[in-house]
mmCIF file of C-alpha atoms in Angstrom:
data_model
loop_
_atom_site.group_PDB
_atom_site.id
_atom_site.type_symbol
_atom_site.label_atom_id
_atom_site.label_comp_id
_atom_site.label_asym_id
_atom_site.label_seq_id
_atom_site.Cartn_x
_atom_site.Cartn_y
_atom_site.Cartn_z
ATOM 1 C CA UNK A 7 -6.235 -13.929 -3.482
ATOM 2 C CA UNK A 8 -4.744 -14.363 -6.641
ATOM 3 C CA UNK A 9 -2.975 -11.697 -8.703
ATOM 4 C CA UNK A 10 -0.673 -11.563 -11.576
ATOM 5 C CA UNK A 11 2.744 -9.874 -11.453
ATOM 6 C CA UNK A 12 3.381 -8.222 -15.281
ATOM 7 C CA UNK A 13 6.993 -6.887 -15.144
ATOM 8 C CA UNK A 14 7.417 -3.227 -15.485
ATOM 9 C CA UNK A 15 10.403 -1.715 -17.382
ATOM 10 C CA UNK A 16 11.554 1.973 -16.401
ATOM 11 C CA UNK A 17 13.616 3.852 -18.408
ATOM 12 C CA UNK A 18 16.275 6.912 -17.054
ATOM 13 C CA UNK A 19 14.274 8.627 -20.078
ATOM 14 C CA UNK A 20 10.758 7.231 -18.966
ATOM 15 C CA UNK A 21 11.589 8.754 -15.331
ATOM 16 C CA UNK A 22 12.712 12.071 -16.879
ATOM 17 C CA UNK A 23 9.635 12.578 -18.255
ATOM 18 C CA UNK A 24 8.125 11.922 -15.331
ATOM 19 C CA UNK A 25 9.720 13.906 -13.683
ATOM 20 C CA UNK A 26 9.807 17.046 -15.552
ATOM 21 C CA UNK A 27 5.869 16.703 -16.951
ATOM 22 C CA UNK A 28 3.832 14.093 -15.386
ATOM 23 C CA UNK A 29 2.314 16.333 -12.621
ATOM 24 C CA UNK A 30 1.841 19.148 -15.204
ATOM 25 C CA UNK A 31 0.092 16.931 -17.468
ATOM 26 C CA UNK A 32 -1.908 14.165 -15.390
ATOM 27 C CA UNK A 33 0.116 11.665 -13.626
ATOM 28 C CA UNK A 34 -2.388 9.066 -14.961
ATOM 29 C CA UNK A 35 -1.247 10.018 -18.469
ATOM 30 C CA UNK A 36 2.222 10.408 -18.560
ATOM 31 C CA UNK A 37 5.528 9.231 -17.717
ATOM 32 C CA UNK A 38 5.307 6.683 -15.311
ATOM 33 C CA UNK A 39 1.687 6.596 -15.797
ATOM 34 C CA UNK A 40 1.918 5.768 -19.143
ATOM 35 C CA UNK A 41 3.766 2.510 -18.579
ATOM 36 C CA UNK A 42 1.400 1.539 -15.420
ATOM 37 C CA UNK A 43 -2.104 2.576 -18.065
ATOM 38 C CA UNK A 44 -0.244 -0.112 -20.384
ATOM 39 C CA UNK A 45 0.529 -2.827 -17.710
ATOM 40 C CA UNK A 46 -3.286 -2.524 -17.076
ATOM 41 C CA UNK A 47 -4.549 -3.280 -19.773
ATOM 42 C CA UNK A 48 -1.759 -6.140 -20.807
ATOM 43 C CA UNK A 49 -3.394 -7.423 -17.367
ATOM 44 C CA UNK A 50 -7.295 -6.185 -16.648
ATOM 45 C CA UNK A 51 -8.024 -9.149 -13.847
ATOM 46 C CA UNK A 52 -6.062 -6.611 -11.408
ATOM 47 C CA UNK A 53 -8.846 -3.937 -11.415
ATOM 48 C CA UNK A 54 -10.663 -6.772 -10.295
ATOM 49 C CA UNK A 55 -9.389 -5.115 -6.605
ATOM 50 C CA UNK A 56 -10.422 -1.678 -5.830
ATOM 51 C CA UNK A 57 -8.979 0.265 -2.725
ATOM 52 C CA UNK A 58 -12.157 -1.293 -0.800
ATOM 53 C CA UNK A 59 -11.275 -4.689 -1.035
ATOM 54 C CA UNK A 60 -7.654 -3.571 -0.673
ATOM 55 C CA UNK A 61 -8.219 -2.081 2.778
ATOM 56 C CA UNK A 62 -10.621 -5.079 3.977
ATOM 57 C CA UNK A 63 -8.394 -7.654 3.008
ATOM 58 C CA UNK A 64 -5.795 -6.043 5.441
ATOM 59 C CA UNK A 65 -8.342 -5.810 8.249
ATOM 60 C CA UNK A 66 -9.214 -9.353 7.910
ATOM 61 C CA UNK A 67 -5.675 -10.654 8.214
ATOM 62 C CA UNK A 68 -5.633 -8.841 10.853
ATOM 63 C CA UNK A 69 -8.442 -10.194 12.446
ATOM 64 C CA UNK A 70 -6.788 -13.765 11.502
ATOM 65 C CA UNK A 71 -3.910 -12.798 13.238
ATOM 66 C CA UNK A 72 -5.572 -11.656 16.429
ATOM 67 C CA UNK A 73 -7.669 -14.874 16.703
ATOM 68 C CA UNK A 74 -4.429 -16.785 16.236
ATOM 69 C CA UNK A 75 -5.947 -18.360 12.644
ATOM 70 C CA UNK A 76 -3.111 -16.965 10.641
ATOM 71 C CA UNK A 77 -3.530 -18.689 6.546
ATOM 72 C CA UNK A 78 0.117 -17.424 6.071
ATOM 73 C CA UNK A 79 -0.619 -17.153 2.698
ATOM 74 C CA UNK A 80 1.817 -16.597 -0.196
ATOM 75 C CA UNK A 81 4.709 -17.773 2.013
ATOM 76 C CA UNK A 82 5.654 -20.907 -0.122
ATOM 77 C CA UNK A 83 8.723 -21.406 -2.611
ATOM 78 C CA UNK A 84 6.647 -21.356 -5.632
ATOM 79 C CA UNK A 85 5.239 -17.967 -4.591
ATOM 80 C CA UNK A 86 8.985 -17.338 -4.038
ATOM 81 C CA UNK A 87 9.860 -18.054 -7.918
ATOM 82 C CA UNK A 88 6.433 -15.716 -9.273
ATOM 83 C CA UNK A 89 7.185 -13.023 -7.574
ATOM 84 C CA UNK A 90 10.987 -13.309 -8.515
ATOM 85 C CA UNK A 91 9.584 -12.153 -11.910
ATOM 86 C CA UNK A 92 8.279 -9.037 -10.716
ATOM 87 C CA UNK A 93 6.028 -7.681 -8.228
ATOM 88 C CA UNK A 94 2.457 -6.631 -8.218
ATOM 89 C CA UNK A 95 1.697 -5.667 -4.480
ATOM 90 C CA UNK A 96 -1.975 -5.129 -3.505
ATOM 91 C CA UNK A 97 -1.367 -3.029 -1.138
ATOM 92 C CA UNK A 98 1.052 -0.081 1.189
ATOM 93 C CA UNK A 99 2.438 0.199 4.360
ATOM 94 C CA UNK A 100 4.066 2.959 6.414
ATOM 95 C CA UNK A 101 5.262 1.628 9.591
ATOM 96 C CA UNK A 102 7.440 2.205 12.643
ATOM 97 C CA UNK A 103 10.605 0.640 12.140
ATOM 98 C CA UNK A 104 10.071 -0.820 15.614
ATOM 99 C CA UNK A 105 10.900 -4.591 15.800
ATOM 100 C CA UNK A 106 6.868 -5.528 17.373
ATOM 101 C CA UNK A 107 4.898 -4.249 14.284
ATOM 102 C CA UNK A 108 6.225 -6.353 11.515
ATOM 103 C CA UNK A 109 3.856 -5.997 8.664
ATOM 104 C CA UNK A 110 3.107 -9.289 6.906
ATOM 105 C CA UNK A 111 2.698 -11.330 9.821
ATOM 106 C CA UNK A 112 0.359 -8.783 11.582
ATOM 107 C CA UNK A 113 -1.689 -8.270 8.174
ATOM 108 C CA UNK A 114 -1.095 -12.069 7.988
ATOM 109 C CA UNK A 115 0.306 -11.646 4.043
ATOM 110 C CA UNK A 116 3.321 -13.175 1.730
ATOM 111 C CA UNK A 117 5.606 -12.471 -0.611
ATOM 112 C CA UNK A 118 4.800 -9.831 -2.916
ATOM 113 C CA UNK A 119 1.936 -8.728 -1.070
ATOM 114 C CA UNK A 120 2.905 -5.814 0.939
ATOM 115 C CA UNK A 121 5.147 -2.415 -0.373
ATOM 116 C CA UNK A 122 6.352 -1.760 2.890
ATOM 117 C CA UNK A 123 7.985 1.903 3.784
ATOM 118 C CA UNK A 124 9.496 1.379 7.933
ATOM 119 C CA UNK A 125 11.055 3.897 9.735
ATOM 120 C CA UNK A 126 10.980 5.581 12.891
ATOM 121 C CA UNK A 127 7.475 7.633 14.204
ATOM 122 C CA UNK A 128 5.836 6.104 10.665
ATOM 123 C CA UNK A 129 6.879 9.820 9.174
ATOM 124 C CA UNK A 130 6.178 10.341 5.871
ATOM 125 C CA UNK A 131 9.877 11.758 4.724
ATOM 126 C CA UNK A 132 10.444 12.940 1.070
ATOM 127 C CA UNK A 133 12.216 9.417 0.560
ATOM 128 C CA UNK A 134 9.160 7.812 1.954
ATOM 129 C CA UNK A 135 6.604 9.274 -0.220
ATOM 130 C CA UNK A 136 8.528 8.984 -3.504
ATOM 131 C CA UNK A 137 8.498 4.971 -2.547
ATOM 132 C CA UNK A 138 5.010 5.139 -2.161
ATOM 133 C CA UNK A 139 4.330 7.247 -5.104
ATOM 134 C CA UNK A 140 6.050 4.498 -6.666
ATOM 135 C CA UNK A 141 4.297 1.870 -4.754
ATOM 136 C CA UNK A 142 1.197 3.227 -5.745
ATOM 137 C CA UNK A 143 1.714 4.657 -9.459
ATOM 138 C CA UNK A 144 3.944 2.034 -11.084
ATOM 139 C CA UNK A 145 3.329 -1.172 -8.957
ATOM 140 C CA UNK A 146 -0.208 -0.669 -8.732
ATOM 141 C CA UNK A 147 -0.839 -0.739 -4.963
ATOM 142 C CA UNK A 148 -4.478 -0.180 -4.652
ATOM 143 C CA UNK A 149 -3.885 1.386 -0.679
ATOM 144 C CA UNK A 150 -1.824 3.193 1.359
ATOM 145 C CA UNK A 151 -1.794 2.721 5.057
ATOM 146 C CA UNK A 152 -0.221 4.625 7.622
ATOM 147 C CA UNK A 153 0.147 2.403 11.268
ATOM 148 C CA UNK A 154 1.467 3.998 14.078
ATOM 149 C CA UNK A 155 1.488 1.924 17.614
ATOM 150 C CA UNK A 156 0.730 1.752 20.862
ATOM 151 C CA UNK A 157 4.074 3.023 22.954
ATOM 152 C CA UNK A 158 6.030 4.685 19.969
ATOM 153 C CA UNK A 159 9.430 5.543 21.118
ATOM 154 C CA UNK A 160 10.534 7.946 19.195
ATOM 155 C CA UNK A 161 7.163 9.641 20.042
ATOM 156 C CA UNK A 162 7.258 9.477 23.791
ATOM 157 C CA UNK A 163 10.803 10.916 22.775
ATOM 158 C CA UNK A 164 9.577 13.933 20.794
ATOM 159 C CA UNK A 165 6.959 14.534 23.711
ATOM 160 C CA UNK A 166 9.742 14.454 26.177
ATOM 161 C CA UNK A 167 11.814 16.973 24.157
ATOM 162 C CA UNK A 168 14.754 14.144 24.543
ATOM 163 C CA UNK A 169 18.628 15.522 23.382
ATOM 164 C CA UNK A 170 19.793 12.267 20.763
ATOM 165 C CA UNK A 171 22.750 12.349 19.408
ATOM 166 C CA UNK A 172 23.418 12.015 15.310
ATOM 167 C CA UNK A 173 20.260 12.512 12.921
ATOM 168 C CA UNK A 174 17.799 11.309 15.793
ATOM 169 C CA UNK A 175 16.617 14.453 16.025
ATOM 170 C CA UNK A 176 15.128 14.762 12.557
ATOM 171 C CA UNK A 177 13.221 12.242 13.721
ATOM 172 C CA UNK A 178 11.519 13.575 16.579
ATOM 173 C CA UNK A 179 11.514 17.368 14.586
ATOM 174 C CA UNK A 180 9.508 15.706 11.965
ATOM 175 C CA UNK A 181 7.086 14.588 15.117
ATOM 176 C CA UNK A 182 6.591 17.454 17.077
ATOM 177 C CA UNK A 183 3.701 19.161 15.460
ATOM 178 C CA UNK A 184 1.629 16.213 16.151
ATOM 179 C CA UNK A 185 2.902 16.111 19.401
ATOM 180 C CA UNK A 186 1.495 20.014 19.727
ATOM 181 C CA UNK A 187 -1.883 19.210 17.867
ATOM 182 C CA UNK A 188 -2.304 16.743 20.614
ATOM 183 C CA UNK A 189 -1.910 18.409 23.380
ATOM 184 C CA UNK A 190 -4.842 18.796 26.132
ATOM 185 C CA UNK A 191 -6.657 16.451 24.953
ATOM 186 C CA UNK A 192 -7.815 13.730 27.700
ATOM 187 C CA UNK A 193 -6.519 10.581 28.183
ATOM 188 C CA UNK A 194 -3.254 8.893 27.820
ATOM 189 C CA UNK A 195 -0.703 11.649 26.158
ATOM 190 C CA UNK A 196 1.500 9.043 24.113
ATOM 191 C CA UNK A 197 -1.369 6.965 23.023
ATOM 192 C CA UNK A 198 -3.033 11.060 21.755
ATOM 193 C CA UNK A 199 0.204 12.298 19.992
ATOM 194 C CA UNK A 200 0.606 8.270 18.122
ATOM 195 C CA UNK A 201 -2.798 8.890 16.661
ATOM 196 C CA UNK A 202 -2.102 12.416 15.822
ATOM 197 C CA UNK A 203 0.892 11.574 14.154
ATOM 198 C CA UNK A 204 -0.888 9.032 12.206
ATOM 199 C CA UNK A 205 -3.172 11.977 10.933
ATOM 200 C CA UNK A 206 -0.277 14.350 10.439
ATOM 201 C CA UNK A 207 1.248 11.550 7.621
ATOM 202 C CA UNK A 208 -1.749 10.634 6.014
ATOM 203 C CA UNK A 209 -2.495 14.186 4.954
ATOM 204 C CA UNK A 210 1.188 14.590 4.163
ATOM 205 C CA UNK A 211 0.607 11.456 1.607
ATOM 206 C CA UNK A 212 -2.531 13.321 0.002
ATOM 207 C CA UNK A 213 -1.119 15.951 -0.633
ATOM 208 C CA UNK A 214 1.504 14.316 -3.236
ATOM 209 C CA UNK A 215 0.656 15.060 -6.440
ATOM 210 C CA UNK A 216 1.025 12.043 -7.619
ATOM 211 C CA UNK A 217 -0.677 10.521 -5.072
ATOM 212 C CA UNK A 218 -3.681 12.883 -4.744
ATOM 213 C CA UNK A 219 -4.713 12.088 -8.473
ATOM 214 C CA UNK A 220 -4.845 8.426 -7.944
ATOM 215 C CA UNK A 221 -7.234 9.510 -4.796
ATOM 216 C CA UNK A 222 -9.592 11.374 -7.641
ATOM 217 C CA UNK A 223 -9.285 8.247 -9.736
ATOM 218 C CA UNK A 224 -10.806 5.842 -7.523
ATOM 219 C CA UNK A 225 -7.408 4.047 -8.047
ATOM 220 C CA UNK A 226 -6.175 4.531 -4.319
ATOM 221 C CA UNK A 227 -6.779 4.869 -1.042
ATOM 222 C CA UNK A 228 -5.369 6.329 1.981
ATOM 223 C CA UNK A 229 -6.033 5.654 5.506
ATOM 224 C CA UNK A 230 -4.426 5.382 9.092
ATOM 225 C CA UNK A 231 -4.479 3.165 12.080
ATOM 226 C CA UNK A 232 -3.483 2.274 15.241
ATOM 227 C CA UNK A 233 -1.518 -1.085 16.371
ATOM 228 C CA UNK A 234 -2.371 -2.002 19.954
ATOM 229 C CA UNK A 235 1.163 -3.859 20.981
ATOM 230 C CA UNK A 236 -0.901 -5.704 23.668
ATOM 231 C CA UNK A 237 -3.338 -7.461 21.723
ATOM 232 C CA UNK A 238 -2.164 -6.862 18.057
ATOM 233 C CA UNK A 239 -5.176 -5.463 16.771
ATOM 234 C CA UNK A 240 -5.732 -2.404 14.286
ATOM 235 C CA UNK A 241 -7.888 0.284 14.511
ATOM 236 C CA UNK A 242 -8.840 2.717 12.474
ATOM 237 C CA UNK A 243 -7.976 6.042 12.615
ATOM 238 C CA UNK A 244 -8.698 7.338 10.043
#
């Protein structure tokens, strides 16, 4: 995949406005949208990937991965020096911050591929979604995906109503209502409240704004899946 990486310039007075009018107005057509409208069309070969071909060319790394036929693509020096430039990511990740769910090697990607968001549960905090409004709105990220995993400690943790010392706990608060939308279902209760969580975030992304016009658009897309730790395969979720 090739892609060019146009350098975008923000202001403190291009965020302002932004800030104070772009969701009043049309994010598409203001503030920050202004400046990503005019890096489009400095640059029109990167329509040439809509959210569909966003979202499959994650699934087939993945497959790559999984078979063990890994391209590691984007990984050399030269790549290195373009994207040193600026950066022009196809495509978004929230993840786990856990250690076994490292994003560009399971989505077998590079550098400058991937505008990754990791922490704990995959929970879509205030700081997370302003990254990936910014992801998505300024850098151009054409998809947003929200990968929980098989085993999620700080899941099982919320489940087990676990006292943690320090800011832990917001953690596991911010999990807890999947962990009650998933109760009594069948099967495996950690493996339920993961994918519930995973549903929990994505509809915590649409509902941004920011993010919700791109969705009408056609310029983004949002889905979830599920990381199997065992065989380091994706599924969707949703």
């Amino acid at each position: 995949m090739s892609r060019q990486h146009p350098q975008i310039n923000l202001s403190r007075r291009s965020l302002f406005k932004f800030g104070a009018g772009a969701i009043g107005t049309g994010v598409l057509t203001a503030g920050l949208g202004s400046n990503l409208l005019a890096a489009e069309k400095k640059a029109p070969a990167e329509d040439d990937i809509t959210p569909d071909k966003a979202l499959q060319e994650l699934l087939d790394g993945n497959e790559r991965f999984v078979n063990r036929k890994r391209k590691n693509p984007h990984q050399t020096y030269s790549r290195l020096v373009e994207v040193a430039k600026g950066q022009k990511p196809f495509a978004s990740v929230l993840g786990c911050a856990d250690s076994r769910v490292p994003s560009e090697i399971v989505f077998d990607q590079g550098l400058g591929d991937l505008f990754v968001c990791r922490v704990a549960g995959n929970i879509a905090t205030r700081e997370e979604i302003g990254s990936l409004e910014f992801g998505s709105l300024v850098l151009g990220s054409k998809i947003i995906m929200v990968v929980g995993h098989e085993r999620c400690g700080a899941v099982d943790a919320a489940i087990k109503g676990a006292e943690v010392p320090g800011q832990i706990g917001s953690l596991l608060e911010a999990i807890k209502p999947s962990v009650e939308s998933s109760k009594g279902k069948s099967g495996d209760k950690i493996e339920n409240a993961c994918k519930a969580n995973v549903l929990v975030q994505v509809e915590k992304l649409k509902s941004s704004p920011v993010l919700s016009e791109l969705i009408n658009a056609e310029k983004l897309k949002i889905v979830g899946v599920y990381y199997d730790l065992d065989t380091g395969r994706i599924s969707r979720v949703v």
